[in-house]
Amino acid sequence: MSLTTEKKASIFTEFAGRAENTGSIEGQIALLTERIGQISKHLQENKKDFSTHRGLMQLVGKRKSLLIYLQRHNLQGYRALIEKLGLRK
């Protein structure tokens, strides 16, 4: 269920530029998006797993706050990231 180190490194390489750049906002948002997708898939199979649902809501809130920060400080980067991740239509 958790992400492997290779998967995390590839996410940060793709979105942050380098695998070592784990503090970049774009990389963190991409990592949260990947985890949200995995947890959503788990919850489709396990509908009564309420503690995982709570954790999912916390991750969604964290991603939302990071997206708001990115939007305020780097609008072009924000638009490119949501386009690349397919978050909004």
mmCIF file with all atom_site columns, C-alpha atoms in Angstrom:
data_model
loop_
_atom_site.group_PDB
_atom_site.id
_atom_site.type_symbol
_atom_site.label_atom_id
_atom_site.label_alt_id
_atom_site.label_comp_id
_atom_site.label_asym_id
_atom_site.label_entity_id
_atom_site.label_seq_id
_atom_site.pdbx_PDB_ins_code
_atom_site.Cartn_x
_atom_site.Cartn_y
_atom_site.Cartn_z
_atom_site.occupancy
_atom_site.B_iso_or_equiv
_atom_site.pdbx_formal_charge
_atom_site.auth_seq_id
_atom_site.auth_comp_id
_atom_site.auth_asym_id
_atom_site.auth_atom_id
_atom_site.pdbx_PDB_model_num
ATOM 1  C CA . MET A 1 1  ? 0.000   0.000  0.000   1.00 0.00 ? 1  MET A CA 1
ATOM 2  C CA . SER A 1 2  ? 2.841   2.398  0.745   1.00 0.00 ? 2  SER A CA 1
ATOM 3  C CA . LEU A 1 3  ? 5.051   3.905  -1.916  1.00 0.00 ? 3  LEU A CA 1
ATOM 4  C CA . THR A 1 4  ? 8.441   2.368  -2.590  1.00 0.00 ? 4  THR A CA 1
ATOM 5  C CA . THR A 1 5  ? 11.574  4.476  -2.491  1.00 0.00 ? 5  THR A CA 1
ATOM 6  C CA . GLU A 1 6  ? 12.028  4.043  -6.246  1.00 0.00 ? 6  GLU A CA 1
ATOM 7  C CA . LYS A 1 7  ? 8.511   5.328  -6.906  1.00 0.00 ? 7  LYS A CA 1
ATOM 8  C CA . LYS A 1 8  ? 9.078   8.321  -4.611  1.00 0.00 ? 8  LYS A CA 1
ATOM 9  C CA . ALA A 1 9  ? 12.385  9.080  -6.321  1.00 0.00 ? 9  ALA A CA 1
ATOM 10 C CA . SER A 1 10 ? 10.747  8.939  -9.758  1.00 0.00 ? 10 SER A CA 1
ATOM 11 C CA . ILE A 1 11 ? 7.940   11.263 -8.616  1.00 0.00 ? 11 ILE A CA 1
ATOM 12 C CA . PHE A 1 12 ? 10.401  13.810 -7.245  1.00 0.00 ? 12 PHE A CA 1
ATOM 13 C CA . THR A 1 13 ? 12.580  13.509 -10.339 1.00 0.00 ? 13 THR A CA 1
ATOM 14 C CA . GLU A 1 14 ? 9.621   14.169 -12.613 1.00 0.00 ? 14 GLU A CA 1
ATOM 15 C CA . PHE A 1 15 ? 8.028   17.021 -10.690 1.00 0.00 ? 15 PHE A CA 1
ATOM 16 C CA . ALA A 1 16 ? 10.858  18.560 -8.621  1.00 0.00 ? 16 ALA A CA 1
ATOM 17 C CA . GLY A 1 17 ? 13.751  18.158 -11.026 1.00 0.00 ? 17 GLY A CA 1
ATOM 18 C CA . ARG A 1 18 ? 15.951  15.937 -8.837  1.00 0.00 ? 18 ARG A CA 1
ATOM 19 C CA . ALA A 1 19 ? 15.260  12.957 -6.589  1.00 0.00 ? 19 ALA A CA 1
ATOM 20 C CA . GLU A 1 20 ? 17.038  14.724 -3.706  1.00 0.00 ? 20 GLU A CA 1
ATOM 21 C CA . ASN A 1 21 ? 14.778  17.784 -3.937  1.00 0.00 ? 21 ASN A CA 1
ATOM 22 C CA . THR A 1 22 ? 12.159  16.375 -1.552  1.00 0.00 ? 22 THR A CA 1
ATOM 23 C CA . GLY A 1 23 ? 11.263  19.781 -0.132  1.00 0.00 ? 23 GLY A CA 1
ATOM 24 C CA . SER A 1 24 ? 9.842   21.246 -3.333  1.00 0.00 ? 24 SER A CA 1
ATOM 25 C CA . ILE A 1 25 ? 6.161   22.079 -3.245  1.00 0.00 ? 25 ILE A CA 1
ATOM 26 C CA . GLU A 1 26 ? 5.520   20.517 -6.652  1.00 0.00 ? 26 GLU A CA 1
ATOM 27 C CA . GLY A 1 27 ? 7.090   17.229 -5.608  1.00 0.00 ? 27 GLY A CA 1
ATOM 28 C CA . GLN A 1 28 ? 5.172   17.132 -2.329  1.00 0.00 ? 28 GLN A CA 1
ATOM 29 C CA . ILE A 1 29 ? 1.873   17.770 -4.107  1.00 0.00 ? 29 ILE A CA 1
ATOM 30 C CA . ALA A 1 30 ? 2.618   15.037 -6.660  1.00 0.00 ? 30 ALA A CA 1
ATOM 31 C CA . LEU A 1 31 ? 3.503   12.595 -3.867  1.00 0.00 ? 31 LEU A CA 1
ATOM 32 C CA . LEU A 1 32 ? 0.293   13.413 -1.983  1.00 0.00 ? 32 LEU A CA 1
ATOM 33 C CA . THR A 1 33 ? -1.699  12.949 -5.186  1.00 0.00 ? 33 THR A CA 1
ATOM 34 C CA . GLU A 1 34 ? -0.193  9.492  -5.670  1.00 0.00 ? 34 GLU A CA 1
ATOM 35 C CA . ARG A 1 35 ? -0.992  8.492  -2.086  1.00 0.00 ? 35 ARG A CA 1
ATOM 36 C CA . ILE A 1 36 ? -4.536  9.857  -2.389  1.00 0.00 ? 36 ILE A CA 1
ATOM 37 C CA . GLY A 1 37 ? -5.071  7.739  -5.493  1.00 0.00 ? 37 GLY A CA 1
ATOM 38 C CA . GLN A 1 38 ? -3.881  4.593  -3.728  1.00 0.00 ? 38 GLN A CA 1
ATOM 39 C CA . ILE A 1 39 ? -6.028  5.228  -0.658  1.00 0.00 ? 39 ILE A CA 1
ATOM 40 C CA . SER A 1 40 ? -9.075  5.997  -2.800  1.00 0.00 ? 40 SER A CA 1
ATOM 41 C CA . LYS A 1 41 ? -8.635  2.668  -4.559  1.00 0.00 ? 41 LYS A CA 1
ATOM 42 C CA . HIS A 1 42 ? -8.395  0.926  -1.172  1.00 0.00 ? 42 HIS A CA 1
ATOM 43 C CA . LEU A 1 43 ? -11.559 2.626  0.061   1.00 0.00 ? 43 LEU A CA 1
ATOM 44 C CA . GLN A 1 44 ? -13.534 1.518  -2.982  1.00 0.00 ? 44 GLN A CA 1
ATOM 45 C CA . GLU A 1 45 ? -12.914 -2.065 -1.913  1.00 0.00 ? 45 GLU A CA 1
ATOM 46 C CA . ASN A 1 46 ? -13.231 -1.465 1.854   1.00 0.00 ? 46 ASN A CA 1
ATOM 47 C CA . LYS A 1 47 ? -16.155 0.876  2.279   1.00 0.00 ? 47 LYS A CA 1
ATOM 48 C CA . LYS A 1 48 ? -16.319 0.595  6.096   1.00 0.00 ? 48 LYS A CA 1
ATOM 49 C CA . ASP A 1 49 ? -12.702 1.526  6.739   1.00 0.00 ? 49 ASP A CA 1
ATOM 50 C CA . PHE A 1 50 ? -13.489 4.828  8.434   1.00 0.00 ? 50 PHE A CA 1
ATOM 51 C CA . SER A 1 51 ? -10.058 5.467  9.952   1.00 0.00 ? 51 SER A CA 1
ATOM 52 C CA . THR A 1 52 ? -8.468  5.312  6.500   1.00 0.00 ? 52 THR A CA 1
ATOM 53 C CA . HIS A 1 53 ? -11.177 7.643  5.227   1.00 0.00 ? 53 HIS A CA 1
ATOM 54 C CA . ARG A 1 54 ? -10.221 10.146 7.914   1.00 0.00 ? 54 ARG A CA 1
ATOM 55 C CA . GLY A 1 55 ? -6.575  9.882  6.866   1.00 0.00 ? 55 GLY A CA 1
ATOM 56 C CA . LEU A 1 56 ? -7.585  10.447 3.258   1.00 0.00 ? 56 LEU A CA 1
ATOM 57 C CA . MET A 1 57 ? -9.425  13.618 4.203   1.00 0.00 ? 57 MET A CA 1
ATOM 58 C CA . GLN A 1 58 ? -6.327  14.853 6.045   1.00 0.00 ? 58 GLN A CA 1
ATOM 59 C CA . LEU A 1 59 ? -4.164  14.215 2.985   1.00 0.00 ? 59 LEU A CA 1
ATOM 60 C CA . VAL A 1 60 ? -6.640  16.027 0.738   1.00 0.00 ? 60 VAL A CA 1
ATOM 61 C CA . GLY A 1 61 ? -6.596  19.011 3.102   1.00 0.00 ? 61 GLY A CA 1
ATOM 62 C CA . LYS A 1 62 ? -2.796  19.059 3.182   1.00 0.00 ? 62 LYS A CA 1
ATOM 63 C CA . ARG A 1 63 ? -2.646  18.933 -0.625  1.00 0.00 ? 63 ARG A CA 1
ATOM 64 C CA . LYS A 1 64 ? -5.198  21.730 -0.841  1.00 0.00 ? 64 LYS A CA 1
ATOM 65 C CA . SER A 1 65 ? -3.187  23.979 1.455   1.00 0.00 ? 65 SER A CA 1
ATOM 66 C CA . LEU A 1 66 ? 0.003   23.303 -0.520  1.00 0.00 ? 66 LEU A CA 1
ATOM 67 C CA . LEU A 1 67 ? -1.823  24.091 -3.769  1.00 0.00 ? 67 LEU A CA 1
ATOM 68 C CA . ILE A 1 68 ? -3.083  27.380 -2.305  1.00 0.00 ? 68 ILE A CA 1
ATOM 69 C CA . TYR A 1 69 ? 0.476   28.268 -1.265  1.00 0.00 ? 69 TYR A CA 1
ATOM 70 C CA . LEU A 1 70 ? 1.800   27.432 -4.730  1.00 0.00 ? 70 LEU A CA 1
ATOM 71 C CA . GLN A 1 71 ? -0.967  29.438 -6.384  1.00 0.00 ? 71 GLN A CA 1
ATOM 72 C CA . ARG A 1 72 ? -0.110  32.527 -4.323  1.00 0.00 ? 72 ARG A CA 1
ATOM 73 C CA . HIS A 1 73 ? 3.639   32.333 -4.900  1.00 0.00 ? 73 HIS A CA 1
ATOM 74 C CA . ASN A 1 74 ? 4.049   30.823 -8.383  1.00 0.00 ? 74 ASN A CA 1
ATOM 75 C CA . LEU A 1 75 ? 0.932   31.042 -10.531 1.00 0.00 ? 75 LEU A CA 1
ATOM 76 C CA . GLN A 1 76 ? 2.545   29.678 -13.712 1.00 0.00 ? 76 GLN A CA 1
ATOM 77 C CA . GLY A 1 77 ? 3.992   26.712 -11.798 1.00 0.00 ? 77 GLY A CA 1
ATOM 78 C CA . TYR A 1 78 ? 0.586   26.093 -10.216 1.00 0.00 ? 78 TYR A CA 1
ATOM 79 C CA . ARG A 1 79 ? -1.170  26.044 -13.571 1.00 0.00 ? 79 ARG A CA 1
ATOM 80 C CA . ALA A 1 80 ? 1.462   23.744 -15.078 1.00 0.00 ? 80 ALA A CA 1
ATOM 81 C CA . LEU A 1 81 ? 1.255   21.358 -12.120 1.00 0.00 ? 81 LEU A CA 1
ATOM 82 C CA . ILE A 1 82 ? -2.531  20.992 -12.101 1.00 0.00 ? 82 ILE A CA 1
ATOM 83 C CA . GLU A 1 83 ? -2.416  20.464 -15.849 1.00 0.00 ? 83 GLU A CA 1
ATOM 84 C CA . LYS A 1 84 ? 0.261   17.782 -15.491 1.00 0.00 ? 84 LYS A CA 1
ATOM 85 C CA . LEU A 1 85 ? -1.496  16.002 -12.607 1.00 0.00 ? 85 LEU A CA 1
ATOM 86 C CA . GLY A 1 86 ? -4.975  16.398 -14.079 1.00 0.00 ? 86 GLY A CA 1
ATOM 87 C CA . LEU A 1 87 ? -6.474  17.737 -10.852 1.00 0.00 ? 87 LEU A CA 1
ATOM 88 C CA . ARG A 1 88 ? -8.955  20.243 -12.219 1.00 0.00 ? 88 ARG A CA 1
ATOM 89 C CA . LYS A 1 89 ? -10.872 20.529 -15.449 1.00 0.00 ? 89 LYS A CA 1
#
